[in-house]
């Protein structure tokens, strides 16, 4: 038996990096008499509830989400002011034919492109004389040295993904306009010390609805040397 009128209590409040606030309310009740959710300020949205029993007493807990515009803590971060961004680097395996010194590799290590299979034929050992499986005079070492290129058809090159996250009440109408195309300007502070003509390709964004706002993450892929091919990825390039 519960005497008196149980009160609703704010038991937790947190705001993430883009200003999406989660508020948790709780109220005790008698079994079979579940209370109604408290009336928030009209902007927050009820996104979940939970019932727990502690020491013979039942507690109802409600979870609300909204964009924080209270002036306290992290306020809603839109595309203009968000500081939630990062770069994740990695490697991609690509054909040796994309090596910037491909012709020099063939010459120095006696490689022969296989027209039919597409693979490069490398002799297991180097020779100072032409022939013996090689198309060029050997100048990679002493006669009979192990060929360091033997068996290799690919190389690793640096690539990566830059992400920029923010929150909006309404999704921008032009959010997908740049997807699949080379991005001229990225939001936030992406890496700028790009070499060998590298640039960025806009990938599809990630979208998640939280309470009354959208959690948006824009994604950009770093190209290899020379950049993404403009005939394929530059918007309106062929017009």
mmCIF file of C-alpha atoms in Angstrom:
data_model
loop_
_atom_site.group_PDB
_atom_site.id
_atom_site.type_symbol
_atom_site.label_atom_id
_atom_site.label_comp_id
_atom_site.label_asym_id
_atom_site.label_seq_id
_atom_site.Cartn_x
_atom_site.Cartn_y
_atom_site.Cartn_z
ATOM 1 C CA UNK A 1 0.000 0.000 0.000
ATOM 2 C CA UNK A 2 1.285 3.446 -0.950
ATOM 3 C CA UNK A 3 0.050 6.341 1.166
ATOM 4 C CA UNK A 4 -0.262 9.801 -0.300
ATOM 5 C CA UNK A 5 0.209 10.837 -3.918
ATOM 6 C CA UNK A 6 3.453 9.523 -5.498
ATOM 7 C CA UNK A 7 5.468 12.257 -7.154
ATOM 8 C CA UNK A 8 7.272 12.199 -10.454
ATOM 9 C CA UNK A 9 11.018 12.702 -10.056
ATOM 10 C CA UNK A 10 13.682 13.625 -12.580
ATOM 11 C CA UNK A 11 16.320 10.946 -11.905
ATOM 12 C CA UNK A 12 18.772 11.555 -14.734
ATOM 13 C CA UNK A 13 19.527 14.052 -17.493
ATOM 14 C CA UNK A 14 22.326 13.867 -20.063
ATOM 15 C CA UNK A 15 23.209 15.666 -23.285
ATOM 16 C CA UNK A 16 25.417 14.182 -26.001
ATOM 17 C CA UNK A 17 28.010 15.972 -28.138
ATOM 18 C CA UNK A 18 25.511 17.268 -30.691
ATOM 19 C CA UNK A 19 23.032 18.568 -28.147
ATOM 20 C CA UNK A 20 20.499 15.724 -28.047
ATOM 21 C CA UNK A 21 19.195 15.581 -24.485
ATOM 22 C CA UNK A 22 17.881 12.483 -22.698
ATOM 23 C CA UNK A 23 15.773 12.973 -19.575
ATOM 24 C CA UNK A 24 14.681 10.131 -17.294
ATOM 25 C CA UNK A 25 11.671 10.425 -14.952
ATOM 26 C CA UNK A 26 10.475 7.919 -12.361
ATOM 27 C CA UNK A 27 7.383 7.399 -10.172
ATOM 28 C CA UNK A 28 6.417 4.658 -7.712
ATOM 29 C CA UNK A 29 3.011 2.952 -8.071
ATOM 30 C CA UNK A 30 0.904 0.028 -6.906
ATOM 31 C CA UNK A 31 0.852 -3.036 -9.148
ATOM 32 C CA UNK A 32 -1.995 -2.851 -11.624
ATOM 33 C CA UNK A 33 -2.219 0.938 -11.348
ATOM 34 C CA UNK A 34 0.413 2.047 -13.824
ATOM 35 C CA UNK A 35 0.709 5.835 -13.928
ATOM 36 C CA UNK A 36 0.499 7.912 -17.093
ATOM 37 C CA UNK A 37 3.640 9.531 -18.512
ATOM 38 C CA UNK A 38 4.384 12.981 -17.118
ATOM 39 C CA UNK A 39 3.632 15.966 -19.298
ATOM 40 C CA UNK A 40 6.913 17.354 -20.590
ATOM 41 C CA UNK A 41 7.249 20.825 -22.096
ATOM 42 C CA UNK A 42 5.624 19.672 -25.342
ATOM 43 C CA UNK A 43 8.877 19.487 -27.314
ATOM 44 C CA UNK A 44 10.455 16.378 -25.852
ATOM 45 C CA UNK A 45 9.320 13.005 -27.145
ATOM 46 C CA UNK A 46 8.661 9.897 -25.072
ATOM 47 C CA UNK A 47 10.923 7.201 -26.525
ATOM 48 C CA UNK A 48 10.673 4.388 -23.969
ATOM 49 C CA UNK A 49 9.476 3.230 -20.564
ATOM 50 C CA UNK A 50 10.393 0.586 -18.026
ATOM 51 C CA UNK A 51 8.871 -1.027 -14.928
ATOM 52 C CA UNK A 52 11.052 -2.260 -12.085
ATOM 53 C CA UNK A 53 10.304 -3.721 -8.667
ATOM 54 C CA UNK A 54 12.473 -2.741 -5.731
ATOM 55 C CA UNK A 55 11.706 -3.969 -2.206
ATOM 56 C CA UNK A 56 8.056 -4.664 -2.910
ATOM 57 C CA UNK A 57 7.532 -1.269 -4.559
ATOM 58 C CA UNK A 58 6.994 -0.831 -8.292
ATOM 59 C CA UNK A 59 8.608 2.034 -10.163
ATOM 60 C CA UNK A 60 7.690 3.302 -13.606
ATOM 61 C CA UNK A 61 10.503 4.992 -15.510
ATOM 62 C CA UNK A 62 10.064 7.130 -18.651
ATOM 63 C CA UNK A 63 12.707 8.186 -21.167
ATOM 64 C CA UNK A 64 12.390 11.427 -23.172
ATOM 65 C CA UNK A 65 14.587 12.808 -25.951
ATOM 66 C CA UNK A 66 14.753 16.267 -27.478
ATOM 67 C CA UNK A 67 17.123 18.861 -28.873
ATOM 68 C CA UNK A 68 18.598 20.848 -26.018
ATOM 69 C CA UNK A 69 17.917 24.582 -26.356
ATOM 70 C CA UNK A 70 17.777 25.366 -22.657
ATOM 71 C CA UNK A 71 20.893 27.516 -22.557
ATOM 72 C CA UNK A 72 22.471 25.039 -20.128
ATOM 73 C CA UNK A 73 25.143 22.558 -21.220
ATOM 74 C CA UNK A 74 25.671 21.469 -24.830
ATOM 75 C CA UNK A 75 22.984 23.062 -26.973
ATOM 76 C CA UNK A 76 21.779 21.683 -30.288
ATOM 77 C CA UNK A 77 24.722 21.501 -32.727
ATOM 78 C CA UNK A 78 23.739 22.050 -36.365
ATOM 79 C CA UNK A 79 25.904 21.820 -39.499
ATOM 80 C CA UNK A 80 27.331 25.294 -38.936
ATOM 81 C CA UNK A 81 28.591 24.880 -35.386
ATOM 82 C CA UNK A 82 29.112 21.175 -34.652
ATOM 83 C CA UNK A 83 32.538 20.091 -33.408
ATOM 84 C CA UNK A 84 31.821 16.356 -33.632
ATOM 85 C CA UNK A 85 34.014 15.137 -36.512
ATOM 86 C CA UNK A 86 36.828 12.626 -37.002
ATOM 87 C CA UNK A 87 38.987 10.842 -39.563
ATOM 88 C CA UNK A 88 39.569 7.081 -39.627
ATOM 89 C CA UNK A 89 42.535 6.067 -41.735
ATOM 90 C CA UNK A 90 43.119 2.719 -43.359
ATOM 91 C CA UNK A 91 44.673 0.812 -46.241
ATOM 92 C CA UNK A 92 43.163 -0.540 -49.442
ATOM 93 C CA UNK A 93 44.707 -3.237 -51.639
ATOM 94 C CA UNK A 94 45.023 -2.077 -55.247
ATOM 95 C CA UNK A 95 46.691 -3.366 -58.416
ATOM 96 C CA UNK A 96 50.396 -2.736 -58.895
ATOM 97 C CA UNK A 97 49.430 -1.164 -62.202
ATOM 98 C CA UNK A 98 48.343 1.867 -60.139
ATOM 99 C CA UNK A 99 51.844 2.330 -58.716
ATOM 100 C CA UNK A 100 53.181 5.746 -59.715
ATOM 101 C CA UNK A 101 56.472 4.113 -60.829
ATOM 102 C CA UNK A 102 54.900 1.094 -62.511
ATOM 103 C CA UNK A 103 57.068 1.288 -65.658
ATOM 104 C CA UNK A 104 60.237 1.610 -63.577
ATOM 105 C CA UNK A 105 59.268 -1.439 -61.528
ATOM 106 C CA UNK A 106 58.839 -3.489 -64.700
ATOM 107 C CA UNK A 107 62.186 -2.352 -66.042
ATOM 108 C CA UNK A 108 64.189 -2.768 -62.843
ATOM 109 C CA UNK A 109 62.768 -6.138 -61.820
ATOM 110 C CA UNK A 110 62.168 -7.678 -65.268
ATOM 111 C CA UNK A 111 58.375 -7.817 -65.065
ATOM 112 C CA UNK A 112 56.254 -8.836 -68.041
ATOM 113 C CA UNK A 113 52.544 -7.878 -68.113
ATOM 114 C CA UNK A 114 50.446 -10.919 -69.037
ATOM 115 C CA UNK A 115 48.011 -9.630 -71.637
ATOM 116 C CA UNK A 116 45.686 -12.628 -71.364
ATOM 117 C CA UNK A 117 45.461 -13.096 -67.599
ATOM 118 C CA UNK A 118 46.153 -9.557 -66.529
ATOM 119 C CA UNK A 119 48.835 -10.603 -64.042
ATOM 120 C CA UNK A 120 52.444 -9.431 -64.082
ATOM 121 C CA UNK A 121 55.008 -12.171 -64.593
ATOM 122 C CA UNK A 122 58.035 -11.716 -62.373
ATOM 123 C CA UNK A 123 61.042 -14.051 -62.580
ATOM 124 C CA UNK A 124 61.943 -15.670 -59.284
ATOM 125 C CA UNK A 125 65.540 -14.532 -59.639
ATOM 126 C CA UNK A 126 67.105 -11.574 -61.392
ATOM 127 C CA UNK A 127 69.320 -11.824 -64.448
ATOM 128 C CA UNK A 128 71.809 -9.343 -65.906
ATOM 129 C CA UNK A 129 70.864 -10.490 -69.375
ATOM 130 C CA UNK A 130 67.533 -10.037 -71.111
ATOM 131 C CA UNK A 131 65.415 -13.113 -71.582
ATOM 132 C CA UNK A 132 64.898 -15.911 -69.105
ATOM 133 C CA UNK A 133 61.290 -14.829 -68.584
ATOM 134 C CA UNK A 134 62.080 -11.119 -68.387
ATOM 135 C CA UNK A 135 61.470 -8.504 -71.050
ATOM 136 C CA UNK A 136 64.187 -6.069 -69.938
ATOM 137 C CA UNK A 137 67.918 -6.301 -69.241
ATOM 138 C CA UNK A 138 68.296 -7.055 -65.545
ATOM 139 C CA UNK A 139 69.592 -4.141 -63.490
ATOM 140 C CA UNK A 140 68.041 -4.988 -60.117
ATOM 141 C CA UNK A 141 71.009 -6.899 -58.696
ATOM 142 C CA UNK A 142 73.600 -9.571 -59.208
ATOM 143 C CA UNK A 143 72.873 -12.529 -61.455
ATOM 144 C CA UNK A 144 70.751 -15.027 -59.507
ATOM 145 C CA UNK A 145 69.579 -12.655 -56.754
ATOM 146 C CA UNK A 146 66.088 -13.294 -55.427
ATOM 147 C CA UNK A 147 63.601 -10.991 -57.113
ATOM 148 C CA UNK A 148 61.777 -8.991 -54.372
ATOM 149 C CA UNK A 149 58.821 -8.509 -56.722
ATOM 150 C CA UNK A 150 58.264 -12.209 -57.398
ATOM 151 C CA UNK A 151 54.599 -13.146 -56.798
ATOM 152 C CA UNK A 152 53.344 -9.616 -56.150
ATOM 153 C CA UNK A 153 50.342 -8.283 -58.081
ATOM 154 C CA UNK A 154 49.049 -5.629 -55.690
ATOM 155 C CA UNK A 155 50.086 -2.992 -53.199
ATOM 156 C CA UNK A 156 48.559 -1.200 -50.214
ATOM 157 C CA UNK A 157 47.772 2.504 -50.301
ATOM 158 C CA UNK A 158 46.398 4.869 -47.699
ATOM 159 C CA UNK A 159 42.702 5.633 -47.760
ATOM 160 C CA UNK A 160 40.266 6.743 -45.092
ATOM 161 C CA UNK A 161 36.882 8.057 -44.059
ATOM 162 C CA UNK A 162 36.037 11.501 -42.677
ATOM 163 C CA UNK A 163 32.759 11.869 -40.793
ATOM 164 C CA UNK A 164 30.918 14.990 -39.646
ATOM 165 C CA UNK A 165 28.022 14.682 -37.205
ATOM 166 C CA UNK A 166 25.334 17.198 -36.260
ATOM 167 C CA UNK A 167 21.654 17.516 -35.315
ATOM 168 C CA UNK A 168 18.722 19.161 -37.087
ATOM 169 C CA UNK A 169 15.004 19.419 -36.408
ATOM 170 C CA UNK A 170 14.164 18.998 -40.101
ATOM 171 C CA UNK A 171 16.302 17.162 -42.666
ATOM 172 C CA UNK A 172 17.777 19.508 -45.311
ATOM 173 C CA UNK A 173 16.152 19.076 -48.706
ATOM 174 C CA UNK A 174 19.544 19.000 -50.457
ATOM 175 C CA UNK A 175 21.139 16.493 -48.065
ATOM 176 C CA UNK A 176 21.649 13.833 -50.765
ATOM 177 C CA UNK A 177 22.504 16.160 -53.667
ATOM 178 C CA UNK A 178 26.265 15.706 -53.312
ATOM 179 C CA UNK A 179 26.255 11.927 -52.764
ATOM 180 C CA UNK A 180 28.359 9.986 -55.319
ATOM 181 C CA UNK A 181 30.238 13.141 -56.331
ATOM 182 C CA UNK A 182 33.588 14.785 -55.561
ATOM 183 C CA UNK A 183 33.175 17.198 -52.642
ATOM 184 C CA UNK A 184 34.758 20.609 -53.158
ATOM 185 C CA UNK A 185 34.375 21.709 -49.534
ATOM 186 C CA UNK A 186 33.885 19.633 -46.399
ATOM 187 C CA UNK A 187 32.264 20.778 -43.131
ATOM 188 C CA UNK A 188 34.236 20.905 -39.904
ATOM 189 C CA UNK A 189 38.011 20.501 -40.019
ATOM 190 C CA UNK A 190 39.011 17.575 -42.282
ATOM 191 C CA UNK A 191 42.689 16.693 -42.855
ATOM 192 C CA UNK A 192 44.147 19.234 -45.267
ATOM 193 C CA UNK A 193 47.703 17.946 -45.794
ATOM 194 C CA UNK A 194 46.662 15.775 -48.743
ATOM 195 C CA UNK A 195 49.363 14.869 -51.241
ATOM 196 C CA UNK A 196 49.460 13.462 -54.771
ATOM 197 C CA UNK A 197 46.241 15.222 -55.812
ATOM 198 C CA UNK A 198 43.962 13.329 -53.436
ATOM 199 C CA UNK A 199 40.400 14.546 -52.867
ATOM 200 C CA UNK A 200 37.109 13.499 -51.261
ATOM 201 C CA UNK A 201 34.013 11.637 -52.450
ATOM 202 C CA UNK A 202 30.738 12.190 -50.588
ATOM 203 C CA UNK A 203 29.160 8.902 -49.485
ATOM 204 C CA UNK A 204 25.601 8.407 -48.249
ATOM 205 C CA UNK A 205 24.919 9.987 -44.836
ATOM 206 C CA UNK A 206 23.782 8.075 -41.749
ATOM 207 C CA UNK A 207 20.442 9.236 -40.310
ATOM 208 C CA UNK A 208 18.862 8.475 -36.942
ATOM 209 C CA UNK A 209 15.760 10.037 -35.431
ATOM 210 C CA UNK A 210 16.172 10.886 -31.735
ATOM 211 C CA UNK A 211 13.150 12.351 -30.017
ATOM 212 C CA UNK A 212 12.201 15.423 -32.022
ATOM 213 C CA UNK A 213 15.495 15.846 -33.917
ATOM 214 C CA UNK A 214 17.604 14.058 -36.527
ATOM 215 C CA UNK A 215 21.105 12.798 -35.761
ATOM 216 C CA UNK A 216 22.984 13.214 -39.080
ATOM 217 C CA UNK A 217 26.455 11.931 -39.958
ATOM 218 C CA UNK A 218 27.934 12.953 -43.315
ATOM 219 C CA UNK A 219 30.600 10.597 -44.712
ATOM 220 C CA UNK A 220 33.460 11.392 -47.075
ATOM 221 C CA UNK A 221 35.940 8.930 -48.605
ATOM 222 C CA UNK A 222 39.542 9.854 -49.265
ATOM 223 C CA UNK A 223 40.773 9.010 -52.767
ATOM 224 C CA UNK A 224 44.047 7.484 -53.841
ATOM 225 C CA UNK A 225 46.782 9.504 -55.588
ATOM 226 C CA UNK A 226 45.437 11.557 -58.464
ATOM 227 C CA UNK A 227 41.996 11.933 -56.927
ATOM 228 C CA UNK A 228 38.674 10.381 -57.863
ATOM 229 C CA UNK A 229 38.359 10.283 -61.695
ATOM 230 C CA UNK A 230 36.525 13.451 -62.729
ATOM 231 C CA UNK A 231 34.764 11.866 -65.755
ATOM 232 C CA UNK A 232 33.060 9.491 -63.318
ATOM 233 C CA UNK A 233 32.678 11.447 -60.090
ATOM 234 C CA UNK A 234 32.722 15.162 -60.951
ATOM 235 C CA UNK A 235 29.175 16.501 -61.029
ATOM 236 C CA UNK A 236 28.165 17.806 -64.468
ATOM 237 C CA UNK A 237 31.712 17.147 -65.794
ATOM 238 C CA UNK A 238 30.493 15.768 -69.127
ATOM 239 C CA UNK A 239 27.865 18.431 -69.781
#
